[in-house]
Coordinates of C-alpha atoms in Angstrom, one line a residue:
S1 CA -31.3 12.6 -69.1
S2 CA -32.1 9.6 -67.0
R3 CA -35.1 11.5 -65.5
V4 CA -36.4 12.2 -69.0
L5 CA -35.9 8.6 -70.1
W6 CA -37.6 7.3 -66.9
T7 CA -40.6 9.6 -67.4
L8 CA -40.9 8.5 -71.0
A9 CA -40.8 4.9 -70.0
V10 CA -43.4 5.3 -67.2
T11 CA -45.8 7.2 -69.5
Q12 CA -45.4 4.7 -72.3
F13 CA -45.5 1.6 -70.1
P14 CA -47.5 2.4 -66.9
D15 CA -46.9 -1.1 -65.5
L16 CA -43.1 -0.8 -65.6
N17 CA -41.8 -1.3 -62.1
S18 CA -38.1 -1.9 -62.7
T19 CA -35.3 0.6 -63.4
Y20 CA -33.1 -1.9 -65.2
L21 CA -34.4 -1.2 -68.7
P22 CA -33.9 2.6 -68.5
M23 CA -30.5 2.1 -66.9
F24 CA -29.5 -0.4 -69.6
A25 CA -30.7 2.0 -72.3
I26 CA -28.7 4.9 -70.7
A27 CA -25.6 2.7 -70.4
I28 CA -25.8 1.8 -74.1
M29 CA -26.3 5.5 -75.1
A30 CA -23.4 6.6 -72.9
F31 CA -21.1 3.9 -74.4
Y32 CA -22.0 5.0 -77.9
I33 CA -21.4 8.7 -77.1
G34 CA -18.1 8.0 -75.3
N35 CA -16.9 5.7 -78.1
T36 CA -17.7 8.3 -80.8
F37 CA -15.9 11.0 -78.8
M38 CA -12.8 8.8 -78.4
S39 CA -12.8 7.9 -82.1
V40 CA -12.7 11.6 -83.0
Y41 CA -9.9 12.2 -80.4
E42 CA -7.9 9.3 -81.7
T43 CA -8.2 10.6 -85.3
C44 CA -6.9 14.0 -84.1
I45 CA -3.9 12.5 -82.3
D46 CA -3.1 10.3 -85.3
T47 CA -3.3 13.4 -87.6
I48 CA -1.0 15.4 -85.4
L49 CA 1.6 12.5 -85.3
L50 CA 1.4 12.1 -89.0
C51 CA 1.9 15.8 -89.6
F52 CA 4.9 15.8 -87.2
C53 CA 6.5 12.9 -89.1
V54 CA 6.0 14.5 -92.5
D55 CA 7.4 17.8 -91.1
C56 CA 10.6 16.0 -89.8
E57 CA 11.0 14.1 -93.0
Q58 CA 10.6 17.1 -95.4
N59 CA 12.2 19.8 -93.3
D60 CA 15.6 19.9 -91.5
G61 CA 15.2 23.0 -89.3
S62 CA 17.5 25.2 -91.4
I63 CA 16.6 28.7 -92.6
A64 CA 15.8 27.4 -96.0
K65 CA 13.6 24.5 -94.7
P66 CA 12.3 25.4 -91.2
F67 CA 10.0 23.2 -89.2
Y68 CA 6.4 24.2 -89.3
M69 CA 5.2 22.5 -86.2
S70 CA 4.0 24.6 -83.2
E71 CA 6.4 25.9 -80.6
S72 CA 4.9 23.7 -77.9
L73 CA 5.4 20.5 -80.1
K74 CA 9.0 21.6 -80.8
G75 CA 9.5 22.0 -77.0
I76 CA 8.1 18.6 -76.3
T77 CA 10.1 16.8 -79.0
G78 CA 13.3 18.8 -78.5
V79 CA 13.7 19.9 -82.2
K80 CA 14.4 23.5 -83.1
N81 CA 14.9 25.7 -86.1
T82 CA 18.4 27.0 -86.6
T83 CA 18.6 30.7 -87.0
Q84 CA 22.2 30.8 -88.3
V85 CA 23.5 30.0 -91.7
A86 CA 25.6 26.7 -91.6
P87 CA 29.3 27.2 -92.2
S88 CA 30.4 26.5 -95.8
G89 CA 32.4 23.4 -94.8
N90 CA 29.4 21.8 -93.1
S91 CA 26.5 22.0 -95.5
T92 CA 24.8 18.7 -94.4
P93 CA 22.0 19.6 -91.8
K94 CA 21.4 17.4 -88.8
Q95 CA 18.4 15.1 -89.0
A96 CA 15.6 15.9 -86.4
W97 CA 14.9 12.3 -85.5

């Protein structure tokens, strides 16, 4: 991309002898592209965290209300769905967090 920008600058401005202007333009474009990518990535991470919090708040991991998060997220956070029915004396499920 720098070669294309340099060729464009030389053809438009034949008396251009410095590489600072094309390098500055490339740096600005690279910053914009990187900033946009990181904004999208940050939004994805925030969405996953919010979904995890809602899942832990609304579900308790029991058979009636299992967690819907992925198995890898369950492994990282240490929560798991119970596969057994709770004894009749202990009907209060344990909170995930």
